[in-house]
JSON list of C-alpha atoms in Angstrom, two decimals:
[
{"chain": "A", "resi": 1, "resn": "MET", "atom": "CA", "xyz": [6.67, -3.43, -2.16]},
{"chain": "A", "resi": 2, "resn": "CYS", "atom": "CA", "xyz": [6.57, -1.79, -5.57]},
{"chain": "A", "resi": 3, "resn": "GLY", "atom": "CA", "xyz": [4.60, 1.57, -5.20]},
{"chain": "A", "resi": 4, "resn": "ARG", "atom": "CA", "xyz": [6.06, 3.74, -8.15]},
{"chain": "A", "resi": 5, "resn": "TYR", "atom": "CA", "xyz": [7.89, 3.06, -11.28]},
{"chain": "A", "resi": 6, "resn": "ALA", "atom": "CA", "xyz": [8.79, 4.59, -14.60]},
{"chain": "A", "resi": 7, "resn": "SER", "atom": "CA", "xyz": [7.34, 3.64, -17.95]},
{"chain": "A", "resi": 8, "resn": "THR", "atom": "CA", "xyz": [8.35, 5.96, -20.82]},
{"chain": "A", "resi": 9, "resn": "ARG", "atom": "CA", "xyz": [8.56, 3.86, -23.90]},
{"chain": "A", "resi": 10, "resn": "SER", "atom": "CA", "xyz": [6.17, 4.57, -26.65]},
{"chain": "A", "resi": 11, "resn": "PRO", "atom": "CA", "xyz": [3.46, 2.03, -27.72]},
{"chain": "A", "resi": 12, "resn": "GLU", "atom": "CA", "xyz": [5.21, 1.56, -31.01]},
{"chain": "A", "resi": 13, "resn": "ASP", "atom": "CA", "xyz": [8.39, 0.43, -29.31]},
{"chain": "A", "resi": 14, "resn": "LEU", "atom": "CA", "xyz": [6.65, -1.68, -26.65]},
{"chain": "A", "resi": 15, "resn": "ALA", "atom": "CA", "xyz": [4.52, -3.40, -29.50]},
{"chain": "A", "resi": 16, "resn": "GLY", "atom": "CA", "xyz": [7.80, -4.46, -31.17]},
{"chain": "A", "resi": 17, "resn": "LEU", "atom": "CA", "xyz": [9.61, -5.43, -27.94]},
{"chain": "A", "resi": 18, "resn": "PHE", "atom": "CA", "xyz": [6.82, -7.87, -26.83]},
{"chain": "A", "resi": 19, "resn": "ASP", "atom": "CA", "xyz": [5.63, -8.92, -30.32]},
{"chain": "A", "resi": 20, "resn": "VAL", "atom": "CA", "xyz": [2.06, -7.50, -29.86]},
{"chain": "A", "resi": 21, "resn": "ASP", "atom": "CA", "xyz": [-0.49, -8.30, -32.39]},
{"chain": "A", "resi": 22, "resn": "SER", "atom": "CA", "xyz": [-2.82, -5.33, -31.70]},
{"chain": "A", "resi": 23, "resn": "TRP", "atom": "CA", "xyz": [-2.91, -2.09, -29.83]},
{"chain": "A", "resi": 24, "resn": "GLN", "atom": "CA", "xyz": [-5.14, 1.14, -30.04]},
{"chain": "A", "resi": 25, "resn": "GLN", "atom": "CA", "xyz": [-3.85, 4.67, -29.56]},
{"chain": "A", "resi": 26, "resn": "GLU", "atom": "CA", "xyz": [-7.26, 6.04, -28.13]},
{"chain": "A", "resi": 27, "resn": "ASP", "atom": "CA", "xyz": [-6.78, 7.11, -24.63]},
{"chain": "A", "resi": 28, "resn": "ALA", "atom": "CA", "xyz": [-3.30, 5.56, -24.41]},
{"chain": "A", "resi": 29, "resn": "PRO", "atom": "CA", "xyz": [-1.24, 6.49, -21.39]},
{"chain": "A", "resi": 30, "resn": "GLY", "atom": "CA", "xyz": [1.81, 8.75, -22.29]},
{"chain": "A", "resi": 31, "resn": "PRO", "atom": "CA", "xyz": [5.42, 8.67, -21.09]},
{"chain": "A", "resi": 32, "resn": "ASN", "atom": "CA", "xyz": [5.19, 8.41, -17.39]},
{"chain": "A", "resi": 33, "resn": "TYR", "atom": "CA", "xyz": [8.33, 8.91, -15.17]},
{"chain": "A", "resi": 34, "resn": "ASN", "atom": "CA", "xyz": [6.23, 8.69, -11.94]},
{"chain": "A", "resi": 35, "resn": "VAL", "atom": "CA", "xyz": [3.75, 5.93, -12.33]},
{"chain": "A", "resi": 36, "resn": "ALA", "atom": "CA", "xyz": [1.54, 5.83, -9.13]},
{"chain": "A", "resi": 37, "resn": "PRO", "atom": "CA", "xyz": [-1.29, 3.73, -7.99]},
{"chain": "A", "resi": 38, "resn": "THR", "atom": "CA", "xyz": [-4.65, 4.31, -9.77]},
{"chain": "A", "resi": 39, "resn": "ASP", "atom": "CA", "xyz": [-2.78, 5.57, -12.89]},
{"chain": "A", "resi": 40, "resn": "GLU", "atom": "CA", "xyz": [-3.45, 3.83, -16.17]},
{"chain": "A", "resi": 41, "resn": "VAL", "atom": "CA", "xyz": [-0.36, 1.77, -17.35]},
{"chain": "A", "resi": 42, "resn": "TRP", "atom": "CA", "xyz": [0.57, -0.07, -20.51]},
{"chain": "A", "resi": 43, "resn": "ALA", "atom": "CA", "xyz": [0.17, -3.91, -20.06]},
{"chain": "A", "resi": 44, "resn": "VAL", "atom": "CA", "xyz": [0.79, -6.83, -22.35]},
{"chain": "A", "resi": 45, "resn": "LEU", "atom": "CA", "xyz": [-1.77, -9.58, -22.11]},
{"chain": "A", "resi": 46, "resn": "GLU", "atom": "CA", "xyz": [-3.18, -12.51, -24.23]},
{"chain": "A", "resi": 47, "resn": "THR", "atom": "CA", "xyz": [-6.95, -12.99, -24.92]},
{"chain": "A", "resi": 48, "resn": "THR", "atom": "CA", "xyz": [-8.69, -15.82, -26.71]},
{"chain": "A", "resi": 49, "resn": "ASP", "atom": "CA", "xyz": [-11.22, -14.92, -29.28]},
{"chain": "A", "resi": 50, "resn": "ARG", "atom": "CA", "xyz": [-14.56, -16.70, -28.30]},
{"chain": "A", "resi": 51, "resn": "GLU", "atom": "CA", "xyz": [-15.65, -17.27, -31.94]},
{"chain": "A", "resi": 52, "resn": "THR", "atom": "CA", "xyz": [-12.44, -18.46, -33.50]},
{"chain": "A", "resi": 53, "resn": "GLY", "atom": "CA", "xyz": [-10.39, -19.59, -30.47]},
{"chain": "A", "resi": 54, "resn": "ALA", "atom": "CA", "xyz": [-7.33, -17.65, -31.80]},
{"chain": "A", "resi": 55, "resn": "VAL", "atom": "CA", "xyz": [-5.06, -16.20, -29.16]},
{"chain": "A", "resi": 56, "resn": "GLU", "atom": "CA", "xyz": [-4.21, -12.54, -29.64]},
{"chain": "A", "resi": 57, "resn": "ARG", "atom": "CA", "xyz": [-1.40, -10.64, -27.82]},
{"chain": "A", "resi": 58, "resn": "ARG", "atom": "CA", "xyz": [-2.45, -7.16, -27.01]},
{"chain": "A", "resi": 59, "resn": "LEU", "atom": "CA", "xyz": [-0.92, -3.90, -25.62]},
{"chain": "A", "resi": 60, "resn": "ARG", "atom": "CA", "xyz": [-3.60, -2.03, -23.55]},
{"chain": "A", "resi": 61, "resn": "PRO", "atom": "CA", "xyz": [-3.95, 0.35, -20.79]},
{"chain": "A", "resi": 62, "resn": "LEU", "atom": "CA", "xyz": [-4.96, -0.98, -17.17]},
{"chain": "A", "resi": 63, "resn": "ARG", "atom": "CA", "xyz": [-5.69, 0.84, -14.02]},
{"chain": "A", "resi": 64, "resn": "TRP", "atom": "CA", "xyz": [-2.87, 0.01, -11.43]},
{"chain": "A", "resi": 65, "resn": "GLY", "atom": "CA", "xyz": [-4.59, -1.37, -8.33]},
{"chain": "A", "resi": 66, "resn": "LEU", "atom": "CA", "xyz": [-6.54, -4.72, -8.91]},
{"chain": "A", "resi": 67, "resn": "VAL", "atom": "CA", "xyz": [-10.13, -4.72, -8.16]},
{"chain": "A", "resi": 68, "resn": "PRO", "atom": "CA", "xyz": [-11.33, -8.36, -7.64]},
{"chain": "A", "resi": 69, "resn": "PHE", "atom": "CA", "xyz": [-14.29, -9.52, -9.65]},
{"chain": "A", "resi": 70, "resn": "TRP", "atom": "CA", "xyz": [-16.22, -10.01, -6.33]},
{"chain": "A", "resi": 71, "resn": "ALA", "atom": "CA", "xyz": [-15.47, -6.43, -4.93]},
{"chain": "A", "resi": 72, "resn": "LYS", "atom": "CA", "xyz": [-18.46, -4.43, -4.01]},
{"chain": "A", "resi": 73, "resn": "SER", "atom": "CA", "xyz": [-16.51, -1.08, -4.73]},
{"chain": "A", "resi": 74, "resn": "PRO", "atom": "CA", "xyz": [-13.49, -0.21, -6.87]},
{"chain": "A", "resi": 75, "resn": "ASP", "atom": "CA", "xyz": [-11.99, 1.54, -3.77]},
{"chain": "A", "resi": 76, "resn": "VAL", "atom": "CA", "xyz": [-10.48, -1.76, -2.78]},
{"chain": "A", "resi": 77, "resn": "GLY", "atom": "CA", "xyz": [-7.85, -1.43, -5.64]},
{"chain": "A", "resi": 78, "resn": "VAL", "atom": "CA", "xyz": [-5.93, 1.24, -3.89]},
{"chain": "A", "resi": 79, "resn": "LYS", "atom": "CA", "xyz": [-4.86, -1.57, -1.38]},
{"chain": "A", "resi": 80, "resn": "MET", "atom": "CA", "xyz": [-3.99, -4.00, -3.95]},
{"chain": "A", "resi": 81, "resn": "ILE", "atom": "CA", "xyz": [-1.24, -2.61, -6.01]},
{"chain": "A", "resi": 82, "resn": "ASN", "atom": "CA", "xyz": [1.12, -5.51, -5.14]},
{"chain": "A", "resi": 83, "resn": "ALA", "atom": "CA", "xyz": [0.68, -9.22, -4.76]},
{"chain": "A", "resi": 84, "resn": "ARG", "atom": "CA", "xyz": [3.12, -11.22, -2.60]},
{"chain": "A", "resi": 85, "resn": "VAL", "atom": "CA", "xyz": [4.61, -14.18, -4.66]},
{"chain": "A", "resi": 86, "resn": "GLU", "atom": "CA", "xyz": [4.55, -16.27, -1.31]},
{"chain": "A", "resi": 87, "resn": "THR", "atom": "CA", "xyz": [0.79, -16.19, -1.37]},
{"chain": "A", "resi": 88, "resn": "VAL", "atom": "CA", "xyz": [-0.40, -15.00, -4.79]},
{"chain": "A", "resi": 89, "resn": "HIS", "atom": "CA", "xyz": [-1.86, -18.39, -5.70]},
{"chain": "A", "resi": 90, "resn": "GLN", "atom": "CA", "xyz": [-3.69, -18.64, -2.60]},
{"chain": "A", "resi": 91, "resn": "LYS", "atom": "CA", "xyz": [-5.34, -15.34, -1.67]},
{"chain": "A", "resi": 92, "resn": "PRO", "atom": "CA", "xyz": [-8.94, -14.88, -2.71]},
{"chain": "A", "resi": 93, "resn": "ALA", "atom": "CA", "xyz": [-8.12, -11.49, -4.30]},
{"chain": "A", "resi": 94, "resn": "PHE", "atom": "CA", "xyz": [-5.48, -12.84, -6.62]},
{"chain": "A", "resi": 95, "resn": "ARG", "atom": "CA", "xyz": [-5.85, -16.58, -7.09]},
{"chain": "A", "resi": 96, "resn": "ARG", "atom": "CA", "xyz": [-8.34, -16.42, -10.08]},
{"chain": "A", "resi": 97, "resn": "ALA", "atom": "CA", "xyz": [-6.35, -13.98, -11.77]},
{"chain": "A", "resi": 98, "resn": "PHE", "atom": "CA", "xyz": [-3.05, -15.81, -11.21]},
{"chain": "A", "resi": 99, "resn": "ALA", "atom": "CA", "xyz": [-4.59, -18.86, -12.90]},
{"chain": "A", "resi": 100, "resn": "LYS", "atom": "CA", "xyz": [-6.11, -17.08, -15.93]},
{"chain": "A", "resi": 101, "resn": "ARG", "atom": "CA", "xyz": [-5.38, -13.25, -16.10]},
{"chain": "A", "resi": 102, "resn": "ARG", "atom": "CA", "xyz": [-1.56, -12.75, -16.15]},
{"chain": "A", "resi": 103, "resn": "CYS", "atom": "CA", "xyz": [0.02, -9.73, -17.82]},
{"chain": "A", "resi": 104, "resn": "LEU", "atom": "CA", "xyz": [3.54, -8.05, -18.21]},
{"chain": "A", "resi": 105, "resn": "LEU", "atom": "CA", "xyz": [3.73, -4.36, -17.16]},
{"chain": "A", "resi": 106, "resn": "PRO", "atom": "CA", "xyz": [6.69, -2.67, -19.04]},
{"chain": "A", "resi": 107, "resn": "ALA", "atom": "CA", "xyz": [8.93, -0.48, -17.03]},
{"chain": "A", "resi": 108, "resn": "ASP", "atom": "CA", "xyz": [12.09, 1.34, -17.32]},
{"chain": "A", "resi": 109, "resn": "GLY", "atom": "CA", "xyz": [12.73, 0.96, -13.55]},
{"chain": "A", "resi": 110, "resn": "PHE", "atom": "CA", "xyz": [11.19, 1.43, -10.30]},
{"chain": "A", "resi": 111, "resn": "TYR", "atom": "CA", "xyz": [11.59, 3.58, -7.10]},
{"chain": "A", "resi": 112, "resn": "GLU", "atom": "CA", "xyz": [12.18, 2.65, -3.48]},
{"chain": "A", "resi": 113, "resn": "TRP", "atom": "CA", "xyz": [12.83, 4.98, -0.67]},
{"chain": "A", "resi": 114, "resn": "GLN", "atom": "CA", "xyz": [15.46, 5.24, 2.31]},
{"chain": "A", "resi": 115, "resn": "THR", "atom": "CA", "xyz": [14.89, 7.43, 5.29]},
{"chain": "A", "resi": 116, "resn": "VAL", "atom": "CA", "xyz": [17.74, 9.78, 5.94]},
{"chain": "A", "resi": 117, "resn": "PRO", "atom": "CA", "xyz": [17.96, 10.77, 9.64]},
{"chain": "A", "resi": 118, "resn": "ALA", "atom": "CA", "xyz": [17.76, 14.42, 10.81]},
{"chain": "A", "resi": 119, "resn": "ARG", "atom": "CA", "xyz": [20.99, 16.22, 11.20]},
{"chain": "A", "resi": 120, "resn": "GLU", "atom": "CA", "xyz": [21.89, 19.63, 12.40]},
{"chain": "A", "resi": 121, "resn": "GLY", "atom": "CA", "xyz": [20.35, 22.23, 10.22]},
{"chain": "A", "resi": 122, "resn": "ARG", "atom": "CA", "xyz": [18.22, 19.50, 8.22]},
{"chain": "A", "resi": 123, "resn": "LYS", "atom": "CA", "xyz": [15.09, 17.66, 8.86]},
{"chain": "A", "resi": 124, "resn": "ALA", "atom": "CA", "xyz": [14.89, 13.88, 8.38]},
{"chain": "A", "resi": 125, "resn": "TYR", "atom": "CA", "xyz": [13.45, 13.10, 4.75]},
{"chain": "A", "resi": 126, "resn": "LYS", "atom": "CA", "xyz": [13.07, 10.14, 2.33]},
{"chain": "A", "resi": 127, "resn": "GLN", "atom": "CA", "xyz": [15.67, 9.73, -0.33]},
{"chain": "A", "resi": 128, "resn": "PRO", "atom": "CA", "xyz": [14.19, 7.97, -3.45]},
{"chain": "A", "resi": 129, "resn": "TYR", "atom": "CA", "xyz": [16.41, 5.59, -5.46]},
{"chain": "A", "resi": 130, "resn": "PHE", "atom": "CA", "xyz": [15.70, 4.56, -9.15]},
{"chain": "A", "resi": 131, "resn": "ILE", "atom": "CA", "xyz": [16.35, 0.85, -9.65]},
{"chain": "A", "resi": 132, "resn": "THR", "atom": "CA", "xyz": [16.89, -0.28, -13.33]},
{"chain": "A", "resi": 133, "resn": "PRO", "atom": "CA", "xyz": [18.63, -3.05, -15.30]},
{"chain": "A", "resi": 134, "resn": "GLU", "atom": "CA", "xyz": [22.31, -2.28, -15.57]},
{"chain": "A", "resi": 135, "resn": "ASP", "atom": "CA", "xyz": [21.92, -2.95, -19.30]},
{"chain": "A", "resi": 136, "resn": "GLY", "atom": "CA", "xyz": [19.24, -0.37, -19.74]},
{"chain": "A", "resi": 137, "resn": "GLN", "atom": "CA", "xyz": [16.69, -2.75, -21.15]},
{"chain": "A", "resi": 138, "resn": "VAL", "atom": "CA", "xyz": [13.06, -2.78, -20.50]},
{"chain": "A", "resi": 139, "resn": "MET", "atom": "CA", "xyz": [11.72, -4.69, -17.43]},
{"chain": "A", "resi": 140, "resn": "ALA", "atom": "CA", "xyz": [8.64, -6.91, -17.96]},
{"chain": "A", "resi": 141, "resn": "LEU", "atom": "CA", "xyz": [7.16, -6.83, -14.55]},
{"chain": "A", "resi": 142, "resn": "ALA", "atom": "CA", "xyz": [5.10, -9.90, -13.65]},
{"chain": "A", "resi": 143, "resn": "GLY", "atom": "CA", "xyz": [1.40, -8.56, -13.20]},
{"chain": "A", "resi": 144, "resn": "LEU", "atom": "CA", "xyz": [-2.14, -9.84, -12.89]},
{"chain": "A", "resi": 145, "resn": "TYR", "atom": "CA", "xyz": [-5.31, -8.30, -14.16]},
{"chain": "A", "resi": 146, "resn": "GLU", "atom": "CA", "xyz": [-8.97, -8.51, -13.58]},
{"chain": "A", "resi": 147, "resn": "ILE", "atom": "CA", "xyz": [-12.16, -7.09, -14.98]},
{"chain": "A", "resi": 148, "resn": "TRP", "atom": "CA", "xyz": [-14.81, -5.74, -12.63]},
{"chain": "A", "resi": 149, "resn": "ARG", "atom": "CA", "xyz": [-18.31, -4.60, -13.49]},
{"chain": "A", "resi": 150, "resn": "ASP", "atom": "CA", "xyz": [-19.76, -1.50, -11.87]},
{"chain": "A", "resi": 151, "resn": "PRO", "atom": "CA", "xyz": [-23.31, -2.71, -10.90]},
{"chain": "A", "resi": 152, "resn": "GLU", "atom": "CA", "xyz": [-24.33, 1.09, -10.65]},
{"chain": "A", "resi": 153, "resn": "ARG", "atom": "CA", "xyz": [-24.09, 1.35, -14.66]},
{"chain": "A", "resi": 154, "resn": "ASP", "atom": "CA", "xyz": [-25.66, -0.38, -17.45]},
{"chain": "A", "resi": 155, "resn": "GLU", "atom": "CA", "xyz": [-23.84, -3.22, -18.95]},
{"chain": "A", "resi": 156, "resn": "ASP", "atom": "CA", "xyz": [-23.27, -1.56, -22.33]},
{"chain": "A", "resi": 157, "resn": "ASP", "atom": "CA", "xyz": [-21.74, 1.46, -20.68]},
{"chain": "A", "resi": 158, "resn": "PRO", "atom": "CA", "xyz": [-17.96, 1.45, -21.28]},
{"chain": "A", "resi": 159, "resn": "ARG", "atom": "CA", "xyz": [-17.46, 3.09, -18.00]},
{"chain": "A", "resi": 160, "resn": "ALA", "atom": "CA", "xyz": [-19.09, 0.06, -16.25]},
{"chain": "A", "resi": 161, "resn": "TRP", "atom": "CA", "xyz": [-16.17, -2.08, -16.89]},
{"chain": "A", "resi": 162, "resn": "TRP", "atom": "CA", "xyz": [-12.86, -1.67, -14.89]},
{"chain": "A", "resi": 163, "resn": "ARG", "atom": "CA", "xyz": [-9.69, -3.27, -16.07]},
{"chain": "A", "resi": 164, "resn": "THR", "atom": "CA", "xyz": [-7.26, -3.28, -13.24]},
{"chain": "A", "resi": 165, "resn": "CYS", "atom": "CA", "xyz": [-3.90, -4.80, -12.50]},
{"chain": "A", "resi": 166, "resn": "THR", "atom": "CA", "xyz": [-1.35, -5.54, -9.79]},
{"chain": "A", "resi": 167, "resn": "VAL", "atom": "CA", "xyz": [2.52, -6.11, -9.64]},
{"chain": "A", "resi": 168, "resn": "ILE", "atom": "CA", "xyz": [3.78, -9.46, -8.09]},
{"chain": "A", "resi": 169, "resn": "THR", "atom": "CA", "xyz": [6.68, -8.83, -5.58]},
{"chain": "A", "resi": 170, "resn": "THR", "atom": "CA", "xyz": [9.13, -10.89, -3.64]},
{"chain": "A", "resi": 171, "resn": "GLU", "atom": "CA", "xyz": [12.11, -10.52, -1.11]},
{"chain": "A", "resi": 172, "resn": "ALA", "atom": "CA", "xyz": [14.58, -7.85, -2.65]},
{"chain": "A", "resi": 173, "resn": "THR", "atom": "CA", "xyz": [18.18, -8.90, -3.44]},
{"chain": "A", "resi": 174, "resn": "ASP", "atom": "CA", "xyz": [21.35, -7.27, -4.81]},
{"chain": "A", "resi": 175, "resn": "ALA", "atom": "CA", "xyz": [21.19, -3.55, -5.45]},
{"chain": "A", "resi": 176, "resn": "ALA", "atom": "CA", "xyz": [17.31, -3.38, -4.66]},
{"chain": "A", "resi": 177, "resn": "GLY", "atom": "CA", "xyz": [17.77, -5.19, -1.34]},
{"chain": "A", "resi": 178, "resn": "ARG", "atom": "CA", "xyz": [20.12, -2.56, -0.01]},
{"chain": "A", "resi": 179, "resn": "VAL", "atom": "CA", "xyz": [17.32, -0.04, -0.42]},
{"chain": "A", "resi": 180, "resn": "HIS", "atom": "CA", "xyz": [13.93, -1.92, 0.40]},
{"chain": "A", "resi": 181, "resn": "PRO", "atom": "CA", "xyz": [13.27, -5.35, 1.78]},
{"chain": "A", "resi": 182, "resn": "ARG", "atom": "CA", "xyz": [10.95, -6.12, -1.25]},
{"chain": "A", "resi": 183, "resn": "MET", "atom": "CA", "xyz": [11.00, -5.70, -4.97]},
{"chain": "A", "resi": 184, "resn": "PRO", "atom": "CA", "xyz": [8.91, -6.50, -8.30]},
{"chain": "A", "resi": 185, "resn": "LEU", "atom": "CA", "xyz": [9.35, -9.80, -10.01]},
{"chain": "A", "resi": 186, "resn": "ALA", "atom": "CA", "xyz": [9.72, -9.93, -13.79]},
{"chain": "A", "resi": 187, "resn": "ILE", "atom": "CA", "xyz": [9.32, -12.61, -16.54]},
{"chain": "A", "resi": 188, "resn": "ASP", "atom": "CA", "xyz": [12.42, -13.44, -18.65]},
{"chain": "A", "resi": 189, "resn": "PRO", "atom": "CA", "xyz": [11.78, -13.22, -22.50]},
{"chain": "A", "resi": 190, "resn": "GLU", "atom": "CA", "xyz": [11.86, -17.07, -22.98]},
{"chain": "A", "resi": 191, "resn": "GLY", "atom": "CA", "xyz": [9.21, -17.46, -20.35]},
{"chain": "A", "resi": 192, "resn": "GLN", "atom": "CA", "xyz": [6.71, -14.68, -21.34]},
{"chain": "A", "resi": 193, "resn": "ALA", "atom": "CA", "xyz": [4.73, -16.78, -23.82]},
{"chain": "A", "resi": 194, "resn": "ASP", "atom": "CA", "xyz": [3.90, -19.42, -21.09]},
{"chain": "A", "resi": 195, "resn": "TRP", "atom": "CA", "xyz": [3.17, -16.58, -18.58]},
{"chain": "A", "resi": 196, "resn": "LEU", "atom": "CA", "xyz": [0.83, -14.80, -20.88]},
{"chain": "A", "resi": 197, "resn": "ASP", "atom": "CA", "xyz": [-0.96, -18.06, -22.08]},
{"chain": "A", "resi": 198, "resn": "PRO", "atom": "CA", "xyz": [-4.43, -18.06, -20.46]},
{"chain": "A", "resi": 199, "resn": "ALA", "atom": "CA", "xyz": [-4.59, -21.82, -20.93]},
{"chain": "A", "resi": 200, "resn": "HIS", "atom": "CA", "xyz": [-1.50, -22.22, -18.80]},
{"chain": "A", "resi": 201, "resn": "ASP", "atom": "CA", "xyz": [-2.77, -22.85, -15.21]},
{"chain": "A", "resi": 202, "resn": "ASP", "atom": "CA", "xyz": [-0.35, -24.95, -13.35]},
{"chain": "A", "resi": 203, "resn": "PRO", "atom": "CA", "xyz": [0.52, -22.97, -10.21]},
{"chain": "A", "resi": 204, "resn": "ASP", "atom": "CA", "xyz": [3.98, -24.45, -9.81]},
{"chain": "A", "resi": 205, "resn": "GLU", "atom": "CA", "xyz": [5.04, -24.04, -13.47]},
{"chain": "A", "resi": 206, "resn": "LEU", "atom": "CA", "xyz": [3.88, -20.43, -13.35]},
{"chain": "A", "resi": 207, "resn": "ARG", "atom": "CA", "xyz": [5.70, -19.59, -10.18]},
{"chain": "A", "resi": 208, "resn": "SER", "atom": "CA", "xyz": [8.84, -21.07, -11.76]},
{"chain": "A", "resi": 209, "resn": "LEU", "atom": "CA", "xyz": [8.75, -18.50, -14.43]},
{"chain": "A", "resi": 210, "resn": "LEU", "atom": "CA", "xyz": [8.87, -15.70, -11.81]},
{"chain": "A", "resi": 211, "resn": "THR", "atom": "CA", "xyz": [12.50, -14.23, -11.91]},
{"chain": "A", "resi": 212, "resn": "SER", "atom": "CA", "xyz": [14.44, -11.21, -10.34]},
{"chain": "A", "resi": 213, "resn": "PRO", "atom": "CA", "xyz": [14.43, -8.29, -12.98]},
{"chain": "A", "resi": 214, "resn": "ALA", "atom": "CA", "xyz": [17.45, -8.46, -15.13]},
{"chain": "A", "resi": 215, "resn": "ASP", "atom": "CA", "xyz": [18.65, -11.52, -13.39]},
{"chain": "A", "resi": 216, "resn": "GLY", "atom": "CA", "xyz": [19.49, -9.34, -10.26]},
{"chain": "A", "resi": 217, "resn": "HIS", "atom": "CA", "xyz": [21.96, -7.25, -12.44]},
{"chain": "A", "resi": 218, "resn": "LEU", "atom": "CA", "xyz": [20.42, -4.00, -11.13]},
{"chain": "A", "resi": 219, "resn": "ASP", "atom": "CA", "xyz": [21.65, -0.50, -10.64]},
{"chain": "A", "resi": 220, "resn": "ALA", "atom": "CA", "xyz": [20.34, 1.67, -7.71]},
{"chain": "A", "resi": 221, "resn": "ARG", "atom": "CA", "xyz": [21.02, 5.36, -7.86]},
{"chain": "A", "resi": 222, "resn": "PRO", "atom": "CA", "xyz": [19.72, 8.21, -5.81]},
{"chain": "A", "resi": 223, "resn": "VAL", "atom": "CA", "xyz": [17.45, 10.65, -7.71]},
{"chain": "A", "resi": 224, "resn": "SER", "atom": "CA", "xyz": [15.67, 13.98, -7.20]},
{"chain": "A", "resi": 225, "resn": "THR", "atom": "CA", "xyz": [13.33, 14.03, -4.22]},
{"chain": "A", "resi": 226, "resn": "ALA", "atom": "CA", "xyz": [10.83, 15.76, -6.57]},
{"chain": "A", "resi": 227, "resn": "VAL", "atom": "CA", "xyz": [9.61, 12.19, -7.47]},
{"chain": "A", "resi": 228, "resn": "ASN", "atom": "CA", "xyz": [8.21, 11.96, -3.83]},
{"chain": "A", "resi": 229, "resn": "ASN", "atom": "CA", "xyz": [5.25, 14.02, -5.03]},
{"chain": "A", "resi": 230, "resn": "VAL", "atom": "CA", "xyz": [3.12, 12.17, -7.29]},
{"chain": "A", "resi": 231, "resn": "ARG", "atom": "CA", "xyz": [2.02, 15.30, -9.12]},
{"chain": "A", "resi": 232, "resn": "ASN", "atom": "CA", "xyz": [5.59, 15.73, -10.41]},
{"chain": "A", "resi": 233, "resn": "ASN", "atom": "CA", "xyz": [6.54, 14.11, -13.69]},
{"chain": "A", "resi": 234, "resn": "GLY", "atom": "CA", "xyz": [9.13, 14.27, -16.48]},
{"chain": "A", "resi": 235, "resn": "PRO", "atom": "CA", "xyz": [12.80, 13.12, -17.06]},
{"chain": "A", "resi": 236, "resn": "HIS", "atom": "CA", "xyz": [14.11, 15.68, -14.40]},
{"chain": "A", "resi": 237, "resn": "LEU", "atom": "CA", "xyz": [12.89, 13.24, -11.76]},
{"chain": "A", "resi": 238, "resn": "LEU", "atom": "CA", "xyz": [15.89, 10.95, -12.63]},
{"chain": "A", "resi": 239, "resn": "ASP", "atom": "CA", "xyz": [18.43, 13.76, -11.96]},
{"chain": "A", "resi": 240, "resn": "PRO", "atom": "CA", "xyz": [20.97, 13.39, -9.05]},
{"chain": "A", "resi": 241, "resn": "PRO", "atom": "CA", "xyz": [19.47, 14.71, -5.71]},
{"chain": "A", "resi": 242, "resn": "ALA", "atom": "CA", "xyz": [20.36, 18.11, -4.49]},
{"chain": "A", "resi": 243, "resn": "ASN", "atom": "CA", "xyz": [22.85, 18.14, -1.70]},
{"chain": "A", "resi": 244, "resn": "ASP", "atom": "CA", "xyz": [20.48, 19.44, 0.92]},
{"chain": "A", "resi": 245, "resn": "GLY", "atom": "CA", "xyz": [17.98, 16.75, 0.36]},
{"chain": "A", "resi": 246, "resn": "SER", "atom": "CA", "xyz": [15.47, 18.95, -1.12]}
]
């Protein structure tokens, strides 16, 4: 799975990297070294203007944890932070979004954990690893998004509309596979326009755009166990771990 990642680049940088047409600073998520489910995250997506038909590429915040349009409560989103590539085009929770609402989730890297067995004088603990492209480039994680309306609020209330997302995952390979059996998928730069295009809806063609981040050229290094607590944040989370596993 992909349950935590880092996204620290500024919206100005992301807008340039992804050829974004528009973005708004209001309520924008700041640098986050410990992105967790239910957090607001930056996403790149394309929408079509209903009046002009023009397609606009936007950078906007989405809540991590997809809430299907048919859900009765937004609480279901906590269980839908990932969508498996093997079934994403078939599952009721994701198939409409896969056909029409795809996005890119910029990330510096993602975290996975390995359990370190107990030894004399030390309890068992989970050692986090930060997995990132060897060249340090931003990853464009393959995502889906949905729009859910809260029936308890008036339609013109901005709080009535939930915009949420999920990360598509696959079996892990290379450095990531040595840490955890699954990993997020990404979209190469040459495939991003097709992935984001809401008019592009052929499932087989879309699935062919999904690739391993950085073509599998990933580095996995152990980092501070401080990242295990979702309340911790900051660049110190990427420091090497203490020798005692604390």
